[in-house]
mmCIF file of C-alpha atoms in Angstrom:
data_model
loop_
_atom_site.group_PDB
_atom_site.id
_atom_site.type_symbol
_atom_site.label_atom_id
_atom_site.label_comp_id
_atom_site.label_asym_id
_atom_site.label_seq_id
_atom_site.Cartn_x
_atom_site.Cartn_y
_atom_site.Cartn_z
ATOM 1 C CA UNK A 87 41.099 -36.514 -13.188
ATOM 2 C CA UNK A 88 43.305 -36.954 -9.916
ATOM 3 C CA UNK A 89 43.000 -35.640 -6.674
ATOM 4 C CA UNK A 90 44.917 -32.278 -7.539
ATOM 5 C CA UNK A 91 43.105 -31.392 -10.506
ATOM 6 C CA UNK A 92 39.660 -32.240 -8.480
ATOM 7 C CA UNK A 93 40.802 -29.978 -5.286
ATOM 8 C CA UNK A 94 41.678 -27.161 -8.281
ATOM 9 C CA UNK A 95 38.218 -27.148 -9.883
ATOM 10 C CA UNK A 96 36.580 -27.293 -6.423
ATOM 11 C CA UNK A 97 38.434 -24.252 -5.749
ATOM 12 C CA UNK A 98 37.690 -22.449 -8.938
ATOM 13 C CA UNK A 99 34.116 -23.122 -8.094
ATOM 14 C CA UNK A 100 34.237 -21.973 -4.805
ATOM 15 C CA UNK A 101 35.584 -18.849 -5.832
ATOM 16 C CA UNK A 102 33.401 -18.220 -8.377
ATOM 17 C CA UNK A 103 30.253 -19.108 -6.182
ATOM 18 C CA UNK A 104 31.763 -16.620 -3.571
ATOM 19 C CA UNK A 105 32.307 -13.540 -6.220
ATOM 20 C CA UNK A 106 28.944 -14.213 -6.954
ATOM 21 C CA UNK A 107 27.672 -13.598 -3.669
ATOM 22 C CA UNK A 108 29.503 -10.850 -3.061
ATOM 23 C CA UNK A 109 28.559 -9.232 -6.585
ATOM 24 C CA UNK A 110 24.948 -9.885 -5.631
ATOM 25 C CA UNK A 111 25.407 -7.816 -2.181
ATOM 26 C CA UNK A 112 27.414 -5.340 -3.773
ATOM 27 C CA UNK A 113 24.303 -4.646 -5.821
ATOM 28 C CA UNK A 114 21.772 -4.899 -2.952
ATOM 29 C CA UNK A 115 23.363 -2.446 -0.790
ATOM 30 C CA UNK A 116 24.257 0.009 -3.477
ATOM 31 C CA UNK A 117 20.713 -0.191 -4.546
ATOM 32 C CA UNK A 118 19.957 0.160 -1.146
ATOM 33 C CA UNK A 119 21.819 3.675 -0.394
ATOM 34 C CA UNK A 120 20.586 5.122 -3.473
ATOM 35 C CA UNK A 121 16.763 4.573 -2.411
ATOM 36 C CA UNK A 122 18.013 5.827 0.887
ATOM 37 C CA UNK A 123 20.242 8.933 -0.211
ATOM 38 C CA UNK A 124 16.935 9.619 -2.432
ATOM 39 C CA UNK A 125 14.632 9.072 0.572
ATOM 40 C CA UNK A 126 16.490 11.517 2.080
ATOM 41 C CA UNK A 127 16.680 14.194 -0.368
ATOM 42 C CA UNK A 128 12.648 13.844 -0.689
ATOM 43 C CA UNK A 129 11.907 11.979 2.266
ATOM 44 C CA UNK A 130 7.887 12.347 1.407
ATOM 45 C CA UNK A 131 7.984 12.218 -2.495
ATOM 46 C CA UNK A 132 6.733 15.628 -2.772
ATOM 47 C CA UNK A 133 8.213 15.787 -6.219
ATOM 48 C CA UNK A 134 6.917 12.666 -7.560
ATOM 49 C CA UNK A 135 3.629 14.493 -8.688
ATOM 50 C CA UNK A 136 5.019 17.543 -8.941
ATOM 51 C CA UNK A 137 4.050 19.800 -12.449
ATOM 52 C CA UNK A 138 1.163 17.133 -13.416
ATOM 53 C CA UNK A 139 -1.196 18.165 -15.252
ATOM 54 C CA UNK A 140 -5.348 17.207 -14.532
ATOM 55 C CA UNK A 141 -7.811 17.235 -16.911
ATOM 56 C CA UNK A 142 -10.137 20.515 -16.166
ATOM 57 C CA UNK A 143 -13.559 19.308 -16.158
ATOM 58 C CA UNK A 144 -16.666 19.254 -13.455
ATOM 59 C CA UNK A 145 -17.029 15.341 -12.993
ATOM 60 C CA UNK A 146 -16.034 14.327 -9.558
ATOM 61 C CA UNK A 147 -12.576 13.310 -8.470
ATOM 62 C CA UNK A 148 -11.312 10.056 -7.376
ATOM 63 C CA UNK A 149 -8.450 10.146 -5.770
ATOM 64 C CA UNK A 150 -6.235 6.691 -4.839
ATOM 65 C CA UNK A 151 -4.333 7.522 -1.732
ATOM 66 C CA UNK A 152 -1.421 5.485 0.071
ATOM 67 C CA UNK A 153 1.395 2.937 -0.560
ATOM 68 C CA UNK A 154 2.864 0.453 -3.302
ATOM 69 C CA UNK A 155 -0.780 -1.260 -3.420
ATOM 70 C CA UNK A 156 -2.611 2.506 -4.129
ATOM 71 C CA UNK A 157 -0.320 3.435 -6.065
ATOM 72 C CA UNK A 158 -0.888 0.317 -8.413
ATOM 73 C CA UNK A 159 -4.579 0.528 -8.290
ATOM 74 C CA UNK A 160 -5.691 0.549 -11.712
ATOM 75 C CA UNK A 161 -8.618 2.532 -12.478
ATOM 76 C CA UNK A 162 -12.209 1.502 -12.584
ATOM 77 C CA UNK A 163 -14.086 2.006 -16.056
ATOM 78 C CA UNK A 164 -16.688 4.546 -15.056
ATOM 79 C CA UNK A 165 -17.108 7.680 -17.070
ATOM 80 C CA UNK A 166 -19.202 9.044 -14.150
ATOM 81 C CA UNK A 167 -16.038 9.875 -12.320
ATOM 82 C CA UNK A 168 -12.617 11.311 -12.636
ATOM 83 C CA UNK A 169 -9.395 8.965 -11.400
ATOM 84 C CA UNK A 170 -6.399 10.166 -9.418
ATOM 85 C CA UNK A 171 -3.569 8.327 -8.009
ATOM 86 C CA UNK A 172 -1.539 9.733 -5.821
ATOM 87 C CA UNK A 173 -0.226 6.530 -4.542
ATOM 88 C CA UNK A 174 3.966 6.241 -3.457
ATOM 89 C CA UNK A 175 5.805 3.310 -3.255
ATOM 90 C CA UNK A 176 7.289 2.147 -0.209
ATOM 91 C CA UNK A 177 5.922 4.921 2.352
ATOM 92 C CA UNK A 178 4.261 4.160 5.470
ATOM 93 C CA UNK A 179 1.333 5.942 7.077
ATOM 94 C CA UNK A 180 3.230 8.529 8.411
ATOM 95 C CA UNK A 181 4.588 9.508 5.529
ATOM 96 C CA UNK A 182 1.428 9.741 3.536
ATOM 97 C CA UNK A 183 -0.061 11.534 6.227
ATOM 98 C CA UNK A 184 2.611 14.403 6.004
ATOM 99 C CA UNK A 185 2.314 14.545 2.383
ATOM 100 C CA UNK A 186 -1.348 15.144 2.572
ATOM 101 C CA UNK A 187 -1.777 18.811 2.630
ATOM 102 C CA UNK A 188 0.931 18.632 -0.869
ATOM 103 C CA UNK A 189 -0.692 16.046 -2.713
ATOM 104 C CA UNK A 190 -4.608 15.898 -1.823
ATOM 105 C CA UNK A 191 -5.859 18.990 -0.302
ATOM 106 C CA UNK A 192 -5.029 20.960 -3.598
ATOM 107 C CA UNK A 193 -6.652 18.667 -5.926
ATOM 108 C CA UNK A 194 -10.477 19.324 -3.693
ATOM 109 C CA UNK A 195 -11.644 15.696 -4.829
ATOM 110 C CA UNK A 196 -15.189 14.422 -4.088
ATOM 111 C CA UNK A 197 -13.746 11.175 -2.793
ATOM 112 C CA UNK A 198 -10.547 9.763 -1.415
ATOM 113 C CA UNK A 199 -9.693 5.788 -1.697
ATOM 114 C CA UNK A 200 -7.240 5.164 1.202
ATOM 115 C CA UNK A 201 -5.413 2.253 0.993
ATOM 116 C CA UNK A 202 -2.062 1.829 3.043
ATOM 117 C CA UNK A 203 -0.453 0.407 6.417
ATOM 118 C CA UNK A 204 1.780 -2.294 5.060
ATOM 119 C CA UNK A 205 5.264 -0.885 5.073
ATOM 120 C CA UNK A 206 4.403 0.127 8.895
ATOM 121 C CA UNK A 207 3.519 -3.222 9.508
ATOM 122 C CA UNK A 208 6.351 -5.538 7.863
ATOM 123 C CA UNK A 209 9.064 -3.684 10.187
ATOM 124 C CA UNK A 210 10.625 -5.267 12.864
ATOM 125 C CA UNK A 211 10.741 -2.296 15.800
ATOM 126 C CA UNK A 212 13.023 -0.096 16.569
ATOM 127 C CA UNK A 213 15.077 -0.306 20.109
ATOM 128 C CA UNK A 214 12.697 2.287 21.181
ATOM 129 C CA UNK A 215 9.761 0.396 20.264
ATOM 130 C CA UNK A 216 7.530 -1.927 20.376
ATOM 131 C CA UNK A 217 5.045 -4.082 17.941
ATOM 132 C CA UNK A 218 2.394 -2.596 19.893
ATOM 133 C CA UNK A 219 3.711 0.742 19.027
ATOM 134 C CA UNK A 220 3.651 0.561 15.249
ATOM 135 C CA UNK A 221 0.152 -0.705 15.191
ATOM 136 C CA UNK A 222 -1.134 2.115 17.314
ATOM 137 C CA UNK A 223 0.765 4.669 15.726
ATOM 138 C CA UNK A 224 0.010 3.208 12.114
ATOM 139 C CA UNK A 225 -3.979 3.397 12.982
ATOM 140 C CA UNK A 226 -3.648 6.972 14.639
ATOM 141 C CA UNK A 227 -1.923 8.127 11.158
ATOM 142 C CA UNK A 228 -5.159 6.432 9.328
ATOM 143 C CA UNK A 229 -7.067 8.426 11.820
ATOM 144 C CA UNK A 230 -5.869 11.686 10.944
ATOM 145 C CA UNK A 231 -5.944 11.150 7.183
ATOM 146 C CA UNK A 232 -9.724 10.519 7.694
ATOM 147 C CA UNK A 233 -9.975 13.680 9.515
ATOM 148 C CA UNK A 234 -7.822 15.933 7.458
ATOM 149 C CA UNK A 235 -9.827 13.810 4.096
ATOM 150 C CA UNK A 236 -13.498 15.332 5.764
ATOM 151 C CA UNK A 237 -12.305 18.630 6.428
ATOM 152 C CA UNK A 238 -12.043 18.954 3.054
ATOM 153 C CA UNK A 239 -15.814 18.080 2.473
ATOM 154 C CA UNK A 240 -14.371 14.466 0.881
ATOM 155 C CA UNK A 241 -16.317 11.263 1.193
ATOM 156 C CA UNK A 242 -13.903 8.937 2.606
ATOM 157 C CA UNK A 243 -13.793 5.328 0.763
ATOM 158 C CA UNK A 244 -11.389 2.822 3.716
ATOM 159 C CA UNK A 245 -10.152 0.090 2.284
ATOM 160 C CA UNK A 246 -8.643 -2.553 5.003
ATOM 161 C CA UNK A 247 -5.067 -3.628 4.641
ATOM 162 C CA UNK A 248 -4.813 -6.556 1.812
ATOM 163 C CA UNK A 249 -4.041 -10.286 3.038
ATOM 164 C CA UNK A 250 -0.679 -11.387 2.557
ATOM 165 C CA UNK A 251 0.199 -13.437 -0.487
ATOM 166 C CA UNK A 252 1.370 -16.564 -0.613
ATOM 167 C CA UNK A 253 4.771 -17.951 0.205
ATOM 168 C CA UNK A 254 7.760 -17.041 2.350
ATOM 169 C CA UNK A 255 9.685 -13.387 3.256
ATOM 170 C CA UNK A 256 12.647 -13.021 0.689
ATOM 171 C CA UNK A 257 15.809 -13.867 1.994
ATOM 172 C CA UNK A 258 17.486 -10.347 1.970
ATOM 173 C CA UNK A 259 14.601 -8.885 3.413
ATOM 174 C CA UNK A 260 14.495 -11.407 6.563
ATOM 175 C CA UNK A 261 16.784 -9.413 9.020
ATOM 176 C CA UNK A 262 14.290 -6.173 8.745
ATOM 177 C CA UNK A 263 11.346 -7.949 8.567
ATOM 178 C CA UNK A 264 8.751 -8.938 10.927
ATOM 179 C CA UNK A 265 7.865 -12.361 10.115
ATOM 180 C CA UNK A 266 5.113 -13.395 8.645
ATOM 181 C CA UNK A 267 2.663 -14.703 11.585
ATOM 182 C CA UNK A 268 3.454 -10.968 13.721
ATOM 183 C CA UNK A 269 2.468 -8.906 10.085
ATOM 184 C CA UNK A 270 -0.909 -11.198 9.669
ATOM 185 C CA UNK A 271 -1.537 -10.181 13.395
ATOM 186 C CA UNK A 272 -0.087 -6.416 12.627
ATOM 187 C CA UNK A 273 -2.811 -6.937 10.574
ATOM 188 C CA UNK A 274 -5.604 -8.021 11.729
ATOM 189 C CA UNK A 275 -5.340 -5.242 14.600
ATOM 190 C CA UNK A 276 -5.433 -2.720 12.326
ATOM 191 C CA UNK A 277 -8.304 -4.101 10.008
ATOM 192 C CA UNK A 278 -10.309 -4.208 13.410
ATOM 193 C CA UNK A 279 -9.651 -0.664 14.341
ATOM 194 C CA UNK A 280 -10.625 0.347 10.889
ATOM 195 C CA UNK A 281 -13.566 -1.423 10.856
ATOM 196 C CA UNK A 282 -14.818 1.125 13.863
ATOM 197 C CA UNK A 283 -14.546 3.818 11.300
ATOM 198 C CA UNK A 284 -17.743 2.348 9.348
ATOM 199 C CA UNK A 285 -20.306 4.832 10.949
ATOM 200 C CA UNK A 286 -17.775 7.595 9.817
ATOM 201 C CA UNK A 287 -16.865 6.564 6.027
ATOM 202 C CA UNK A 288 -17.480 4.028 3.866
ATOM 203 C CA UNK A 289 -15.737 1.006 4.616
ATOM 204 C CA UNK A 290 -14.715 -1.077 1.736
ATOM 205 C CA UNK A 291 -13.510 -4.800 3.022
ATOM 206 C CA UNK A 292 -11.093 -5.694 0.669
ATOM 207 C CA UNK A 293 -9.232 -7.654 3.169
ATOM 208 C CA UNK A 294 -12.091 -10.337 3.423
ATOM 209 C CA UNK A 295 -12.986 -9.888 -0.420
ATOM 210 C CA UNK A 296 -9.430 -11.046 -1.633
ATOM 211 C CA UNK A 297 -9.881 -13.680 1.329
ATOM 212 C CA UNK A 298 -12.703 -15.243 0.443
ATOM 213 C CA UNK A 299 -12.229 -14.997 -3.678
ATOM 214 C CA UNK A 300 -8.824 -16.580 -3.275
ATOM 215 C CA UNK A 301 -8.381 -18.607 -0.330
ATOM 216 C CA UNK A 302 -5.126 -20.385 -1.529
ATOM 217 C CA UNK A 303 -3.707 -16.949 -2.368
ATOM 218 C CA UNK A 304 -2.277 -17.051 -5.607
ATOM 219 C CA UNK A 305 -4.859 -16.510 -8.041
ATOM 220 C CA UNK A 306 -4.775 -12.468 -7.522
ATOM 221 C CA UNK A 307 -0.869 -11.704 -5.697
ATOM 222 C CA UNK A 308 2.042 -10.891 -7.671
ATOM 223 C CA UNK A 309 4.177 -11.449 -4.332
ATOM 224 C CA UNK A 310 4.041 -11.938 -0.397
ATOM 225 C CA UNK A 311 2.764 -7.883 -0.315
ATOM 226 C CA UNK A 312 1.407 -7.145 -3.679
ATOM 227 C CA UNK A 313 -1.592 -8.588 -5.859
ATOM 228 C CA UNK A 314 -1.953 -8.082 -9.980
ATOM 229 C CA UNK A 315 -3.959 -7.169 -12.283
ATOM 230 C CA UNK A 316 -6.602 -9.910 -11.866
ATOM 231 C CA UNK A 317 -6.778 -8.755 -7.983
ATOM 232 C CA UNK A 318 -7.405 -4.832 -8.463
ATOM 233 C CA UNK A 319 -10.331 -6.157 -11.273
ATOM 234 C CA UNK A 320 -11.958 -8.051 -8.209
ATOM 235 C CA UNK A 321 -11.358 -4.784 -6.270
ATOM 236 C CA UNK A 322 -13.013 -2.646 -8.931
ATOM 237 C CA UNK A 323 -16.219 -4.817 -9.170
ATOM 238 C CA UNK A 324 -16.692 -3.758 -5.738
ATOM 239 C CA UNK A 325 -15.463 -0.480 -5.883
ATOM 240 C CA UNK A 326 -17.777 0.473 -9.199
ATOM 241 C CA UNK A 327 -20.850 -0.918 -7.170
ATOM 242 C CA UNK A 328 -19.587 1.809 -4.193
ATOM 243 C CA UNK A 329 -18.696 4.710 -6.636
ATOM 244 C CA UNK A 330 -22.516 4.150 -9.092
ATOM 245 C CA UNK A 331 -24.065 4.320 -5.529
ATOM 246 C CA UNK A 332 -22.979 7.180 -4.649
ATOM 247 C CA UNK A 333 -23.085 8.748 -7.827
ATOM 248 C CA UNK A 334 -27.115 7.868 -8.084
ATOM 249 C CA UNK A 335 -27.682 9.368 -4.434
ATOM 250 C CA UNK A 336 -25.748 12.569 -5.611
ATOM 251 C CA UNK A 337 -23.775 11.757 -2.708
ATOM 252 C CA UNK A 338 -20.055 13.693 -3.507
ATOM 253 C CA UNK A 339 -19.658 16.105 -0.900
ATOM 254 C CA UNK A 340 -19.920 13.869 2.613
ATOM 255 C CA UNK A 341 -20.749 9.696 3.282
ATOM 256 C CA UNK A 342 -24.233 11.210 5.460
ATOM 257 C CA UNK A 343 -26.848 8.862 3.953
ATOM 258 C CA UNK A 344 -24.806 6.413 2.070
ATOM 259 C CA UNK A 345 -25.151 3.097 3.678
ATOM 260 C CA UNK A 346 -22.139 1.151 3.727
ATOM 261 C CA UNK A 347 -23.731 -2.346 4.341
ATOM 262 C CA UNK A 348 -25.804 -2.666 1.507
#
């Protein structure tokens, strides 16, 4: 092969590396608009439970309330109880918090499983902002699904924000991204505001349960934000031990007397 034919091929390669690129953004920022042109047709995902149908019996709801990692909470076996998601992909605590009076305060449950805070947390701030900011204003969101969860006679069960899995921020996600040291501080700040909620609710440490079970992180995550199956099993040995407690106590309609420690 001489040097034209060589420079030809290396050209043809080029070309084709660089249509592939641009195919592959093409595709990310069309998906892109269309989750935000949705987004802004139903910026709270009112409709995503809309016209479901529960079953109409008197055994105690459950109801799984927050982000990506509620909504994929599979449900514990425990016939004592009756399971709920009302989980949405993607939202942050502000979100959830508006849709609370659409999507909980309806269904009167006995108990409400909040886990969420991560989508506030992986965002690099605005101009307007700081990090400081969306930490504070993440927890104060928690705060007021608490309150608006008790007004409605529901024992509150708090999960803390899951670890981070293993590995590194994908690459077209690094330029909105925090990176990964400022979310596992994000973190940790709002774990430890949480945890001054345990008088209040009960206060289910998953954080420090995944932790410890998996150290190395990959045993129980799917990805950097999300854990599997295996994970949410680990989850619901803990949860069931919560959920039988309170169930033997008779304890549905407030957390006064449970003790979250034990």
């Amino acid at each position: 092969m001489n040097k034209l034919q060589i420079f030809c091929v290396t050209l043809l390669l080029l070309l084709l590396a660089s249509l592939s690129a641009n195919l592959i953004l093409y595709q990310e920022l069309k998906n892109t608009f269309i989750n935000l042109y949705q987004t802004s047709l139903n910026p709270l995902g009112i409709n995503k439970y809309k016209n479901q149908e529960l079953p109409n019996n008197q055994v105690p709801k459950v109801v799984f309330f927050g982000d990506s990692r509620a909504n994929g909470w599979r449900f514990p076996q425990n016939e004592n109880f009756q399971f709920i998601n009302r989980g949405i992909s993607g939202q942050t605590s502000a979100q959830t918090l508006l849709r609370f009076e659409e999507h909980i305060a309806p269904l009167k449950p006995q108990i409400i499983v909040i886990q969420l805070g991560i989508n506030d947390l992986r965002m690099l701030p605005s101009n307007s902002k700081t990090r400081s900011d969306i930490v504070n204003n993440c927890q104060q969101n928690i705060a007021q699904i608490i309150e608006l969860s008790q007004r409605i006679n529901a024992t509150v069960i708090l999960t803390t924000v899951f670890p981070l899995g293993s590995g590194n921020i994908p690459l077209k996600y690094r330029p909105f991204w925090a990176s990964l040291s400022e979310m596992e501080q994000s973190i940790s700040e709002v774990n430890q505001y949480l945890n001054s909620f345990q008088n209040q609710v009960i206060l289910f440490d998953a954080y420090a349960l995944l932790n410890s079970e998996d150290p190395g992180k990959t045993k129980y995550y799917r990805d950097l934000l999300h854990i599997n199956r295996q994970g949410y099993e680990l989850l619901n040995q803990e949860l069931n031990k919560i959920l039988t407690k309170i169930h033997a106590k008779s304890n549905i309609k407030g957390y006064i007397d449970y003790e979250t420690n034990q």
